[in-house]
Short mmCIF file of C-alpha atoms in Angstrom, two decimals:
data_model
loop_
_atom_site.label_atom_id
_atom_site.label_comp_id
_atom_site.label_asym_id
_atom_site.label_seq_id
_atom_site.Cartn_x
_atom_site.Cartn_y
_atom_site.Cartn_z
CA MET J 30 -0.05 -1.75 -0.31
CA ASP J 31 2.65 -0.57 -3.95
CA MET J 32 5.30 -0.49 -2.00
CA LEU J 33 4.87 -3.99 -0.19
CA ILE J 34 4.03 -6.02 -3.88
CA LYS J 35 7.65 -4.63 -5.11
CA LYS J 36 9.27 -5.63 -2.41
CA LEU J 37 8.74 -9.15 -2.84
CA ILE J 38 8.60 -9.27 -6.55
CA ASP J 39 12.57 -8.06 -5.68
CA SER J 40 13.11 -10.38 -3.37
CA PHE J 41 11.66 -13.85 -4.82
CA TYR J 42 13.21 -14.10 -8.15
CA ALA J 43 12.80 -17.02 -9.23
CA ASN J 44 10.89 -18.31 -11.52
CA VAL J 45 8.20 -19.42 -10.10
CA LEU J 46 6.72 -19.08 -5.75
CA PRO J 47 5.41 -21.65 -3.07
CA ILE J 48 1.96 -20.00 -2.83
CA SER J 49 2.51 -20.85 1.08
CA VAL J 50 5.35 -18.59 1.47
CA PHE J 51 3.09 -16.32 -1.08
CA CYS J 52 0.32 -16.58 1.75
CA LEU J 53 2.42 -15.54 4.50
CA THR J 54 4.59 -13.04 3.10
CA VAL J 55 1.48 -10.70 1.07
CA VAL J 56 -0.61 -11.08 4.66
CA ALA J 57 -3.52 -13.03 2.81
CA SER J 58 -3.95 -11.03 0.22
CA VAL J 59 -5.22 -13.04 -1.98
CA LEU J 60 -8.01 -15.77 -1.95
CA ILE J 61 -9.74 -18.21 -3.75
CA THR J 62 -13.51 -17.26 -3.96
CA THR J 63 -16.42 -19.89 -3.65
CA SER J 64 -20.14 -18.42 -2.69
CA ALA J 65 -20.27 -20.14 -0.34
CA GLN J 66 -16.45 -18.66 1.82
CA ALA J 67 -13.58 -17.54 1.18
CA THR J 68 -9.92 -20.01 1.54
CA ILE J 69 -6.30 -19.49 0.52
CA ASN J 70 -5.19 -21.36 -1.94
CA CYS J 71 -1.85 -23.56 -1.01
CA ALA J 72 -1.91 -25.94 -3.07
CA GLY J 73 1.01 -26.04 -5.99
CA TYR J 74 2.72 -22.74 -7.47
CA LEU J 75 2.41 -19.36 -8.52
CA PRO J 76 4.25 -17.86 -11.42
CA ASN J 77 6.11 -14.16 -10.89
CA SER J 78 4.31 -13.08 -13.82
CA TYR J 79 1.21 -13.26 -11.06
CA PHE J 80 2.31 -10.51 -8.73
CA GLU J 81 3.58 -8.20 -11.78
CA ARG J 82 0.00 -8.26 -13.15
CA ILE J 83 -1.12 -7.53 -9.25
CA ASP J 84 1.59 -4.54 -8.91
CA ASP J 85 0.64 -2.97 -12.85
CA ASP J 86 -2.95 -3.22 -12.02
CA SER J 87 -4.24 -0.10 -11.63
CA LYS J 88 -6.56 -0.46 -8.56
CA PHE J 89 -4.06 -0.28 -7.17
CA ALA J 90 -2.32 2.73 -7.85
CA GLY J 91 -1.41 4.72 -5.15
CA LYS J 92 -2.76 3.25 -2.64
CA SER J 93 -0.90 3.82 0.80
CA ALA J 94 1.20 0.73 2.33
CA GLN J 95 -2.11 -0.39 5.41
CA VAL J 96 -3.07 -3.66 4.62
CA GLY J 97 -6.62 -5.19 3.12
CA LEU J 98 -7.88 -8.37 2.07
CA LEU J 99 -8.31 -9.16 -1.37
CA ASN J 100 -9.70 -11.26 -3.84
CA ASP J 101 -8.55 -12.84 -6.78
CA GLN J 102 -10.46 -10.38 -9.19
CA SER J 103 -8.54 -7.66 -7.24
CA ASN J 104 -11.91 -6.98 -5.00
CA TRP J 105 -11.48 -5.96 -1.93
CA VAL J 106 -12.80 -8.07 0.48
CA ILE J 107 -11.57 -6.40 3.92
CA ALA J 108 -10.65 -2.83 3.32
CA GLN J 109 -7.11 -1.49 3.80
CA GLN J 110 -7.74 0.10 6.81
CA TYR J 111 -5.12 -2.16 9.05
CA ASP J 112 -1.29 -2.35 9.85
CA GLU J 113 -0.74 -6.44 9.24
CA LEU J 114 -3.78 -9.19 9.04
CA GLN J 115 -2.16 -11.85 9.97
CA PRO J 116 -4.42 -15.35 8.68
CA LEU J 117 -5.30 -17.95 11.41
CA ASN J 118 -6.44 -20.85 9.65
CA ALA J 119 -4.87 -20.70 5.91
CA CYS J 120 -4.72 -24.77 4.25
CA THR J 121 -7.68 -25.58 6.47
CA GLY J 122 -10.19 -24.73 3.13
CA GLN J 123 -11.81 -24.32 6.50
CA PRO J 124 -13.59 -19.78 6.57
CA LEU J 125 -10.89 -17.45 6.54
CA TYR J 126 -10.46 -15.82 10.03
CA LEU J 127 -7.91 -13.43 10.79
CA GLN J 128 -6.46 -11.49 13.14
CA ALA J 129 -6.00 -7.57 13.11
CA ILE J 130 -2.89 -5.68 14.44
CA SER J 131 -4.00 -1.32 14.62
CA THR J 132 -1.54 1.07 15.46
CA LYS J 133 -3.31 3.92 17.46
CA ALA J 134 -3.17 7.67 19.10
CA PHE J 135 -4.13 6.77 22.94
CA THR J 136 -4.15 9.71 24.98
CA SER J 137 0.00 11.24 24.40
CA LYS J 138 1.10 7.89 22.78
CA MET J 139 0.43 5.12 19.99
CA GLN J 140 -1.09 1.97 21.68
CA ARG J 141 -0.63 -1.70 19.63
CA GLN J 142 -4.43 -3.64 19.06
CA THR J 143 -5.02 -6.55 17.60
CA ALA J 144 -8.35 -8.04 17.48
CA LEU J 145 -10.21 -11.09 15.08
CA LEU J 146 -12.18 -10.18 11.91
CA ASP J 147 -13.65 -12.76 10.05
CA GLN J 148 -13.81 -12.86 6.04
CA ASN J 149 -16.32 -10.81 5.82
CA ALA J 150 -14.69 -8.04 8.45
CA SER J 151 -17.37 -9.07 11.21
CA VAL J 152 -15.47 -8.06 14.66
CA ILE J 153 -15.50 -11.79 17.01
CA ILE J 154 -13.36 -10.21 19.16
CA PRO J 155 -13.12 -6.74 19.53
CA PHE J 156 -10.09 -4.58 19.47
CA ALA J 157 -7.68 -4.69 22.43
CA ALA J 158 -4.12 -4.17 23.59
CA ASN J 159 -1.91 -6.19 25.37
CA GLN J 160 -3.36 -9.26 24.06
CA ASN J 161 -2.58 -12.02 21.32
CA ILE J 162 -5.54 -14.04 19.31
CA GLU J 163 -4.47 -17.78 17.53
CA VAL J 164 -6.87 -20.68 16.22
CA PHE J 165 -7.14 -23.62 19.20
CA ASN J 166 -8.83 -26.16 17.25
CA SER J 167 -10.21 -25.69 13.34
CA ARG J 168 -10.38 -29.58 12.35
CA ASP J 169 -13.68 -28.68 11.28
CA SER J 170 -16.23 -25.94 11.46
CA SER J 171 -16.95 -25.71 15.59
CA THR J 172 -13.58 -23.66 15.35
CA LEU J 173 -12.18 -22.27 18.52
CA PHE J 174 -9.88 -19.16 19.17
CA LEU J 175 -7.48 -19.13 21.87
CA ARG J 176 -7.12 -15.59 23.29
CA SER J 177 -4.38 -14.25 25.33
CA ASP J 178 -4.25 -11.40 27.88
CA LEU J 179 0.01 -10.16 27.51
CA ILE J 180 1.90 -8.58 30.26
CA GLU J 181 1.30 -4.68 29.97
CA GLY J 182 3.03 -3.27 26.62
CA SER J 183 3.79 -6.64 25.17
CA THR J 184 3.62 -6.87 21.14
CA ALA J 185 4.15 -10.21 21.18
CA THR J 186 2.25 -11.94 18.84
CA GLY J 187 2.22 -16.48 17.59
CA MET J 188 1.75 -19.03 19.51
CA THR J 189 0.73 -20.25 23.04
CA GLU J 190 4.52 -22.05 23.27
CA ASP J 191 6.72 -19.34 21.73
CA ILE J 192 4.94 -16.82 23.67
CA LYS J 193 3.72 -17.91 26.64
CA ASN J 194 5.69 -15.26 28.77
CA ASN J 195 4.43 -13.26 27.80
CA ILE J 196 0.89 -14.17 28.75
CA VAL J 197 -1.13 -13.89 32.21
CA SER J 198 -3.95 -15.33 31.33
CA ALA J 199 -6.51 -16.40 28.69
CA GLN J 200 -9.44 -17.84 27.23
CA ILE J 201 -10.96 -20.21 24.56
CA ILE J 202 -14.08 -18.18 22.50
CA ASP J 203 -16.08 -19.82 19.66
CA ALA J 204 -16.41 -17.87 15.93
CA LYS J 205 -19.56 -16.14 17.55
CA GLY J 206 -17.29 -14.17 20.71
CA LYS J 207 -18.54 -16.77 23.46
CA VAL J 208 -16.08 -17.15 25.56
CA ILE J 209 -16.41 -21.00 26.71
CA LEU J 210 -13.70 -21.17 29.16
CA LEU J 211 -11.85 -18.48 31.51
CA SER J 212 -8.05 -20.02 32.21
CA GLU J 213 -6.38 -17.38 34.57
CA SER J 214 -2.43 -18.74 32.74
CA ALA J 215 -1.93 -19.65 29.52
CA ILE J 216 -3.15 -22.50 28.21
CA VAL J 217 -0.20 -25.00 26.95
CA LYS J 218 -0.67 -27.86 25.49
CA LEU J 219 0.81 -31.01 27.11
CA LEU J 220 4.07 -31.60 24.88
CA TYR J 221 3.00 -35.13 23.32
CA HIS J 222 -0.50 -35.45 24.03
CA GLN J 223 -3.90 -33.65 22.50
CA LEU J 224 -4.72 -31.85 25.95
CA TYR J 225 -4.40 -28.23 27.59
CA ALA J 226 -3.38 -27.59 31.04
CA TYR J 227 -5.58 -24.22 32.30
CA LYS J 228 -5.88 -22.71 35.51
CA GLN J 229 -8.97 -21.38 37.56
CA ASP J 230 -9.25 -20.52 41.48
CA GLY J 231 -5.23 -21.21 41.31
CA LYS J 232 -5.23 -24.89 40.23
CA PHE J 233 -4.60 -26.84 36.73
CA GLY J 234 -6.76 -28.58 35.41
CA LEU J 235 -6.49 -30.62 31.71
CA ILE J 236 -8.94 -30.07 28.47
CA ASP J 237 -9.04 -31.70 25.26
CA ASP J 238 -8.83 -30.08 21.79
CA ARG J 239 -12.63 -29.34 21.22
CA ALA J 240 -12.41 -27.44 24.87
CA ASN J 241 -14.04 -30.51 26.78
CA MET J 242 -13.28 -30.94 30.76
CA VAL J 243 -10.53 -33.75 30.97
CA LEU J 244 -9.81 -33.47 34.87
CA ALA J 245 -11.26 -30.60 36.68
CA PRO J 246 -8.27 -28.10 37.77
CA GLN J 247 -7.70 -30.16 41.25
CA PHE J 248 -3.56 -29.65 40.53
CA ASP J 249 -1.38 -27.37 42.54
CA SER J 250 1.04 -27.74 39.19
CA TYR J 251 1.79 -29.81 36.66
CA ARG J 252 5.62 -31.25 35.24
CA ASP J 253 5.45 -32.09 31.29
CA GLU J 254 8.81 -34.17 30.24
CA GLY J 255 7.17 -35.22 26.49
CA ASN J 256 6.30 -38.67 27.29
CA LYS J 257 4.98 -38.62 31.19
CA VAL J 258 3.43 -35.85 33.08
CA TRP J 259 3.45 -35.77 36.76
CA VAL J 260 0.50 -33.55 38.67
CA GLU J 261 1.19 -32.49 42.04
CA LYS J 262 -2.39 -32.73 44.44
CA GLN J 263 -1.69 -32.48 48.42
CA GLY J 264 1.98 -32.14 48.31
CA LYS J 265 2.08 -35.68 46.16
CA MET J 266 3.30 -36.06 42.21
CA PHE J 267 0.65 -38.23 40.46
CA ASP J 268 1.75 -40.38 37.16
CA LEU J 269 -1.22 -38.85 34.76
CA ALA J 270 -1.95 -42.22 32.35
CA THR J 271 -2.49 -43.19 35.51
CA LEU J 272 -5.41 -40.82 36.30
CA ILE J 273 -6.92 -41.10 32.86
CA GLU J 274 -5.80 -43.16 29.30
CA LEU J 275 -3.17 -41.38 27.18
CA ASP J 276 -2.98 -41.29 24.04
#
């Protein structure tokens, strides 16, 4: 942690630093806490003197470079034990969720694994290799997560749109770890619409951003051209707008 903070101070020399940059760079080390929840404060600016205060704090002296989660009182909310902690819903005002990344020895080689944790260090999705986790819907208290199975050996992380070539299957999971929906392929958002394509039994269907079914799996393929989406059924192409009302 000492090394991480020092590098951060050296690289950002301005008198003030946007808190959004801080959140991404320090990997959610500082939180705004209340009695009910912890959230990352993404408003306003944070002076560089704040980093100096952290750097000089005796609680951090001699600490290793594994990452943990701190509150603004310099108390560890999640102990230092992970290689990375990626906040999944920063700036939403909702209880914080994070993807934890850990590299450990497995048989004769090192293996990179990920898990989904909440702000209290509870494990929602257990550690596993070849998986990526992102927020599917965090607009309200019914937060949903998108867990994607990656090709063997992949270390891709991020949004499905950016890593979909690495994804072989996917699941939508609620905040208690319950599987809501299974897909045999990546669950991909349509470009200009709040709809997502998924695949079951070899057919594509559509869900909304709350994982409610819009069209049951029945299409052999689909083609997203932005304003117009085509779906294929029994060898014929149909304009999706003729089947449902698009936003």
